[in-house]
Amino acid sequence: MFQLFRKNRMWQARPLKDRYRVVIIGGGVHGLSTAYYLTKQGVKDIAVLDKGYLGGGASARTTAIIRSNYLTVEGIPFFDESVKLYEGLAKELNFNLLFNQMGRLDLGHTDAALYALRMRTEFNRILGVDSRMVGPAEIKQLVPAMSLREGLPYPIIGALYHPPCGVIRHDAVVWGFGRGADQGGAELHPFTEVTAIDSVNGRVTGVEVKVPSPSGGGSGWGRTIHAEVVLNATAGWSSDVARLAGVSLPITTHPLQAMVTEPLKPFLDKTISSANLHAYVYQTDRGEVVIGGGVDPYPSYSMRSSLLPMEQLAGHTLEMFPCLSQVKVLRQWAGLCDMSPDYAPIMGAVDGLDGFIISCGWGSWGFKAAPAAGKNIASLIATGQTPDIIKPFALSRFHEGKLVNERAAAPAAAIH
């Protein structure tokens, strides 16, 4: 007889204790990956708290493109480590993540764009990342359905080809990390909202939470949870959560909208990104065409989709793929991106507040960084030492004038 429900839960429901060594605020891919890698380092006394269901925030709204063809000497090795972790993650978690390394083309339409892509390519190659420049003939061979726009504005005159790039099943990654963290001894507590972060004499002491009422009614009960370490891994809400600890982050939150079409027969087996046209496109295994672009140009916490971005994305996509002119849009959605001033993440301990650690500022490219961020933040928590690979992304860089400018490596997702 067909079994409608899983025999075993993905993770256990445990009672919330009054004290933990580590409290992680945010039950998305970053919070769960950190919990998983902490258990691998022998730290078991962990509570992951989320005000909603696990993986229901930014992790549920990502388009889940995994790549490492960034620009800076700080960003390239970090994202390359994450790609390598993703390549072995399904085996490690014993869970099929549907990772398809289909490759990526970043298109160049002008001489200036081509110069920037060549520079990125050389930086990638110097640092051991598989990237190379290709011309129009090879582009057409790789993506026959795409128009090269000869004789039109923004012709495609070259591209950065990055073969390791892929797409992954976003909810599978969340489930895999969640199950792995649970099996390692971490506790996962959805629908548990953090309302305050407590500290005494410059050291974090715990958090105040609102837990669901046992009767299922009302607004919930307040509790104090003591902790030695508190990690803020809350994506679009990271600046709000940091303020609960009296910490100001240089973060603005912007909506990011995307959409998918009705399923089509396979015609596209690469991810395509155009900085000039502010759009990226790929086709899923189910046949849907995923279309995304830049964040909305105004800060907001709204996750309602709107007509203007859909019109712009559709128009930009048709400039590359006129063959999609009669295809119907199946659904559209929006998520929240926490944008830092230099378009690079903020990771590490916070000066002046011992025990408070942040992993935020991920903008529109946080999902691809989750394994590397989780592993290195876990190492920081377990050992008290910041790994060299994440030192450049410290919060202190903003007042030290040591910015990491990654905007040029993610222009299709940047504010325009």
XYZ file of C-alpha atoms in Angstrom:
416
model
C 0.000 0.000 0.000
C 1.290 3.479 -0.886
C 2.646 5.279 2.192
C 1.402 8.872 2.300
C 3.583 10.030 5.180
C 7.208 9.550 6.183
C 7.667 6.885 8.820
C 10.360 8.925 10.594
C 10.539 12.687 11.157
C 13.347 14.635 9.505
C 14.229 16.047 12.923
C 12.966 15.608 16.456
C 10.714 17.918 18.418
C 12.500 18.532 21.723
C 11.544 20.662 24.748
C 13.276 24.041 24.846
C 15.810 24.163 27.669
C 16.738 27.187 29.781
C 20.424 27.106 28.860
C 22.607 26.250 25.841
C 26.191 26.803 24.893
C 25.147 28.213 21.492
C 21.898 29.827 20.373
C 21.529 30.365 16.617
C 18.900 32.886 15.577
C 17.628 31.930 12.128
C 16.576 28.478 10.969
C 17.452 28.958 7.325
C 20.295 27.437 5.351
C 22.991 29.498 7.126
C 21.767 28.821 10.641
C 21.262 25.124 9.961
C 24.603 24.693 8.200
C 26.383 26.333 11.133
C 24.565 24.015 13.556
C 25.526 20.999 11.433
C 29.208 21.892 11.246
C 29.272 22.720 14.967
C 28.125 19.192 15.745
C 30.907 17.890 13.490
C 33.359 19.830 15.683
C 31.963 18.256 18.842
C 29.688 21.099 19.955
C 26.306 19.512 20.705
C 24.607 21.958 23.087
C 22.927 24.074 20.386
C 19.481 25.557 19.871
C 18.421 26.855 16.448
C 15.517 29.285 16.823
C 13.266 30.609 14.069
C 10.124 32.710 14.323
C 8.561 30.696 11.460
C 9.080 27.256 10.017
C 12.605 26.081 9.260
C 13.830 27.261 5.881
C 10.790 29.501 5.419
C 12.602 32.833 5.019
C 15.155 33.742 2.368
C 16.033 30.063 1.914
C 12.534 29.432 0.554
C 12.785 32.281 -1.958
C 16.207 31.737 -3.487
C 16.854 30.726 -7.086
C 19.746 28.612 -5.707
C 22.532 29.243 -8.236
C 25.902 27.957 -6.992
C 29.085 29.526 -8.404
C 32.488 30.978 -7.517
C 33.385 33.283 -10.431
C 33.707 36.332 -8.225
C 36.082 39.276 -8.536
C 38.107 39.898 -5.399
C 41.022 38.036 -3.877
C 38.912 37.691 -0.725
C 35.670 36.544 -2.349
C 36.935 34.064 -4.947
C 38.596 31.562 -2.524
C 35.668 31.758 -0.115
C 32.987 31.023 -2.702
C 35.201 28.396 -4.345
C 35.429 26.581 -1.007
C 31.629 26.639 -0.862
C 31.290 25.167 -4.376
C 33.674 22.359 -3.447
C 31.677 21.644 -0.283
C 28.460 21.551 -2.310
C 30.021 19.043 -4.705
C 30.373 16.509 -1.903
C 27.450 17.588 0.266
C 24.836 15.104 -0.958
C 27.124 12.215 -0.105
C 28.081 13.728 3.245
C 24.477 14.376 4.283
C 23.230 11.146 2.659
C 20.477 13.163 1.002
C 19.873 13.851 -2.692
C 20.260 17.615 -3.187
C 19.699 17.498 -6.982
C 22.865 19.518 -7.627
C 23.243 20.029 -11.376
C 26.538 21.647 -12.387
C 25.329 22.910 -15.750
C 27.787 25.790 -16.190
C 27.203 29.534 -16.516
C 27.682 32.274 -19.078
C 28.088 35.902 -17.934
C 27.397 37.839 -21.114
C 29.338 40.827 -22.380
C 27.508 43.314 -24.629
C 29.988 46.224 -24.704
C 33.756 46.696 -24.768
C 33.648 47.904 -21.160
C 31.667 44.844 -20.060
C 34.058 42.546 -21.924
C 37.055 44.185 -20.241
C 35.497 43.590 -16.800
C 34.729 39.951 -17.660
C 38.302 39.370 -18.871
C 39.606 40.807 -15.610
C 37.318 38.526 -13.583
C 38.390 35.547 -15.698
C 42.072 36.174 -15.057
C 41.533 36.633 -11.309
C 39.553 33.367 -11.283
C 42.259 31.463 -13.145
C 45.080 32.827 -10.970
C 43.198 31.626 -7.871
C 42.447 28.182 -9.337
C 38.808 28.669 -10.366
C 37.683 27.172 -13.684
C 36.643 30.157 -15.835
C 37.478 31.198 -19.396
C 36.397 33.711 -22.029
C 34.380 32.511 -25.015
C 33.352 34.269 -28.210
C 30.007 34.494 -30.036
C 30.525 31.290 -32.035
C 31.122 29.161 -28.947
C 28.309 30.918 -27.089
C 25.912 29.938 -29.871
C 27.217 26.379 -29.730
C 26.685 26.225 -25.958
C 23.243 27.879 -26.042
C 21.681 27.466 -29.515
C 18.339 28.942 -28.453
C 19.817 32.298 -27.425
C 19.866 35.262 -29.787
C 23.303 36.861 -30.240
C 21.542 40.141 -31.075
C 23.613 40.901 -34.178
C 22.772 44.366 -35.468
C 20.731 45.187 -32.347
C 21.514 47.215 -29.227
C 23.601 45.222 -26.745
C 24.869 42.500 -29.082
C 26.500 39.539 -27.341
C 30.189 39.906 -28.177
C 31.662 37.557 -25.587
C 31.092 35.851 -22.256
C 32.774 34.517 -19.145
C 32.160 30.760 -19.127
C 32.222 29.147 -15.668
C 31.672 25.349 -15.965
C 31.427 24.547 -12.191
C 28.338 26.716 -11.761
C 25.177 24.810 -11.007
C 21.715 24.916 -9.515
C 20.456 22.966 -6.539
C 17.175 22.032 -4.852
C 17.001 24.713 -2.158
C 14.596 22.972 0.203
C 16.595 19.732 -0.028
C 19.681 21.592 1.209
C 17.690 22.982 4.152
C 16.264 19.547 4.963
C 19.651 17.863 4.635
C 21.421 20.321 6.926
C 18.490 20.262 9.371
C 18.465 16.474 9.559
C 22.248 16.361 9.875
C 22.273 18.942 12.679
C 19.520 17.064 14.513
C 21.331 13.742 14.197
C 24.474 15.428 15.538
C 22.665 16.566 18.687
C 21.516 20.120 17.881
C 17.958 21.135 18.769
C 15.753 22.809 16.142
C 12.953 25.036 17.431
C 10.662 26.591 14.808
C 7.973 29.149 15.702
C 10.178 30.490 18.491
C 10.706 34.230 18.076
C 13.649 36.033 19.674
C 12.414 39.319 21.185
C 15.591 40.481 22.971
C 19.302 39.654 23.257
C 20.640 39.984 26.794
C 24.133 41.062 27.765
C 26.040 42.035 30.911
C 29.304 44.005 30.999
C 29.941 43.661 27.274
C 29.183 39.925 27.049
C 26.121 38.167 25.665
C 24.244 36.162 28.298
C 21.272 34.849 26.340
C 18.049 35.702 24.556
C 14.432 36.407 25.385
C 12.013 34.349 23.306
C 8.324 34.015 22.652
C 7.321 30.371 22.358
C 4.005 28.964 21.147
C 1.336 28.646 23.791
C 0.843 25.004 24.891
C -2.882 25.399 24.264
C -2.267 26.584 20.722
C -3.974 29.921 21.339
C -2.851 33.399 22.300
C 0.359 35.163 21.277
C 2.765 32.800 23.016
C 4.746 32.729 26.256
C 7.904 34.654 27.093
C 11.029 32.845 28.301
C 14.680 33.581 28.970
C 17.241 31.273 27.365
C 20.815 31.572 28.648
C 23.693 31.105 26.210
C 27.440 31.605 25.963
C 27.294 32.419 22.245
C 24.518 33.935 20.136
C 24.737 33.826 16.324
C 22.657 36.165 14.169
C 21.958 34.338 10.866
C 18.691 35.997 9.858
C 19.266 37.296 6.299
C 16.874 40.165 5.509
C 16.101 40.752 9.188
C 19.745 40.744 10.323
C 19.910 44.475 11.071
C 16.717 44.312 13.158
C 18.002 41.324 15.124
C 21.387 42.997 15.664
C 19.639 46.029 17.132
C 18.197 43.747 19.820
C 21.811 43.439 21.012
C 22.497 47.164 20.631
C 24.596 46.580 17.494
C 24.136 48.761 14.409
C 24.853 47.099 11.065
C 25.484 48.986 7.795
C 22.738 46.950 6.130
C 19.770 47.961 3.990
C 17.085 45.427 3.140
C 15.703 45.282 -0.389
C 13.096 43.028 -1.989
C 14.290 40.753 -4.782
C 11.707 39.437 -7.224
C 11.859 36.396 -9.465
C 9.472 34.279 -11.512
C 9.172 30.984 -13.351
C 7.370 30.033 -16.543
C 5.174 27.088 -17.299
C 7.151 23.864 -17.952
C 8.756 23.544 -21.388
C 10.687 20.834 -23.180
C 14.425 21.081 -22.410
C 16.127 23.773 -24.483
C 18.569 25.433 -22.063
C 21.264 23.632 -20.062
C 23.295 26.626 -18.848
C 22.615 29.506 -16.498
C 22.749 32.816 -18.358
C 23.407 36.205 -16.764
C 23.518 39.634 -18.396
C 24.732 42.644 -16.409
C 23.648 45.111 -19.093
C 20.164 43.622 -19.352
C 19.866 43.060 -15.567
C 18.534 39.524 -15.898
C 19.549 35.913 -15.393
C 17.856 32.799 -16.760
C 18.058 29.018 -16.421
C 15.787 26.009 -16.943
C 14.987 23.567 -14.158
C 14.784 19.785 -14.401
C 10.988 20.182 -14.380
C 11.158 22.381 -17.478
C 10.327 25.713 -15.839
C 12.401 28.721 -16.889
C 13.627 30.624 -13.824
C 14.038 34.354 -14.387
C 15.554 36.856 -11.965
C 17.346 40.168 -11.917
C 18.335 43.027 -9.658
C 16.906 43.878 -6.276
C 14.210 46.544 -6.132
C 15.901 49.985 -6.010
C 14.263 50.964 -2.719
C 14.624 49.498 0.784
C 11.562 47.637 2.034
C 10.480 44.594 4.007
C 7.623 43.873 1.618
C 7.607 40.416 0.051
C 4.711 41.111 -2.299
C 5.489 40.674 -5.964
C 4.587 43.505 -8.338
C 3.878 44.047 -12.010
C 6.742 46.391 -13.009
C 9.590 43.953 -12.162
C 7.723 41.198 -13.999
C 7.422 43.396 -17.089
C 11.110 44.344 -16.906
C 12.317 40.775 -16.380
C 10.103 39.466 -19.160
C 11.324 42.174 -21.544
C 14.998 41.599 -20.747
C 14.612 37.840 -21.077
C 12.936 38.154 -24.471
C 15.886 40.226 -25.702
C 18.015 37.097 -25.167
C 15.392 34.421 -25.861
C 12.747 35.679 -28.329
C 11.517 32.071 -28.566
C 9.808 32.524 -25.166
C 7.414 35.235 -26.374
C 4.303 33.064 -26.096
C 5.231 31.308 -22.850
C 3.052 31.864 -19.773
C 4.380 32.897 -16.360
C 3.501 30.248 -13.799
C 4.302 32.138 -10.594
C 6.185 35.142 -9.230
C 7.596 35.761 -5.765
C 9.813 38.074 -3.729
C 12.350 37.645 -0.960
C 14.428 39.979 1.194
C 18.122 40.734 0.670
C 20.372 42.322 3.303
C 22.706 44.487 1.243
C 26.030 45.703 2.657
C 27.775 48.852 1.331
C 30.442 46.855 -0.522
C 28.207 43.984 -1.690
C 30.164 41.479 0.386
C 29.047 39.483 3.440
C 29.684 40.385 7.077
C 30.966 37.446 9.137
C 32.569 37.071 12.516
C 32.595 38.298 16.093
C 31.417 41.789 17.014
C 33.966 44.000 18.753
C 32.729 45.204 22.129
C 30.143 42.440 22.627
C 31.779 39.129 23.439
C 29.830 36.066 22.409
C 27.774 37.830 19.712
C 28.571 36.602 16.189
C 27.026 37.612 12.883
C 26.679 35.961 9.488
C 24.775 38.410 7.309
C 25.025 40.934 4.469
C 24.555 38.109 1.982
C 22.503 40.128 -0.470
C 21.219 37.941 -3.277
C 24.051 35.382 -3.182
C 23.833 33.905 0.306
C 22.580 30.433 -0.605
C 25.699 29.620 -2.600
C 27.833 30.524 0.425
C 25.994 28.485 3.063
C 28.375 25.501 3.436
C 31.547 27.620 3.606
C 29.958 30.200 5.891
C 28.517 27.554 8.201
C 31.770 25.605 8.389
C 33.936 28.649 9.132
C 31.535 30.282 11.581
C 31.301 26.923 13.353
C 35.089 26.827 13.569
C 35.110 30.331 15.054
C 32.551 29.342 17.698
C 34.212 26.029 18.550
C 37.805 27.293 18.756
C 37.480 31.006 19.467
C 39.761 31.705 16.488
C 38.569 33.372 13.290
C 39.550 31.326 10.193
C 41.772 33.277 7.812
C 39.356 32.858 4.898
C 36.613 34.918 6.612
C 38.806 37.517 8.366
C 38.428 40.052 5.504
C 34.629 40.030 5.988
C 34.656 41.309 9.578
C 32.258 44.085 10.581
C 35.252 46.203 11.618
C 36.291 46.635 7.958
C 33.773 49.437 7.504
C 35.406 51.775 10.022
C 38.902 50.587 9.093
C 38.362 51.452 5.421
C 39.117 47.896 4.215
C 36.074 47.305 2.022
C 35.676 44.231 -0.200
C 34.014 45.447 -3.385
C 32.136 42.512 -4.916
C 29.534 44.489 -6.846
C 31.221 43.879 -10.198
C 30.888 40.111 -9.721
C 27.132 40.196 -9.185
C 25.889 43.084 -11.329
C 22.692 41.410 -12.495
C 21.594 41.229 -8.872
C 22.848 44.646 -7.804
C 20.813 47.799 -7.334
C 20.439 49.627 -10.620
